[in-house]
C-alpha angles and dihedrals in degrees: 000000000000115000114231119210131204103265087219109045102010097238116149108263124227126173092257094065104037111138117239136249121228089265091054097255118136116267106215092198102061136042121238090250091060102032134032133157095005098306142078112270094220130029105225144137126253091257091049088053090050093054093043092054096042088072086072090060091120092053092042090054091046094053094043098035090237128133104213128163118235086253094051089045088057094048091051088051094046085057094045106036098065086065094057120099098245094049099042115114 
């Protein structure tokens, strides 16, 4: 089974954390933390999103069995995020 990722923050998506469209239906592209009621929860740049997500480095390491520093996590996100729907040019 292919893992889906939030197209804004890169978090792995499950049915329980799908964002919601304006009509209340699940949005399978974004998580509830990024997208609610048909719009993004916060207006931010990609770099601001990376800085925000990097604060969860310890949790990311625990879930992925890695041992990255905050700076290494940010660098990985800088490589990954431009491929996400929200940040593509």
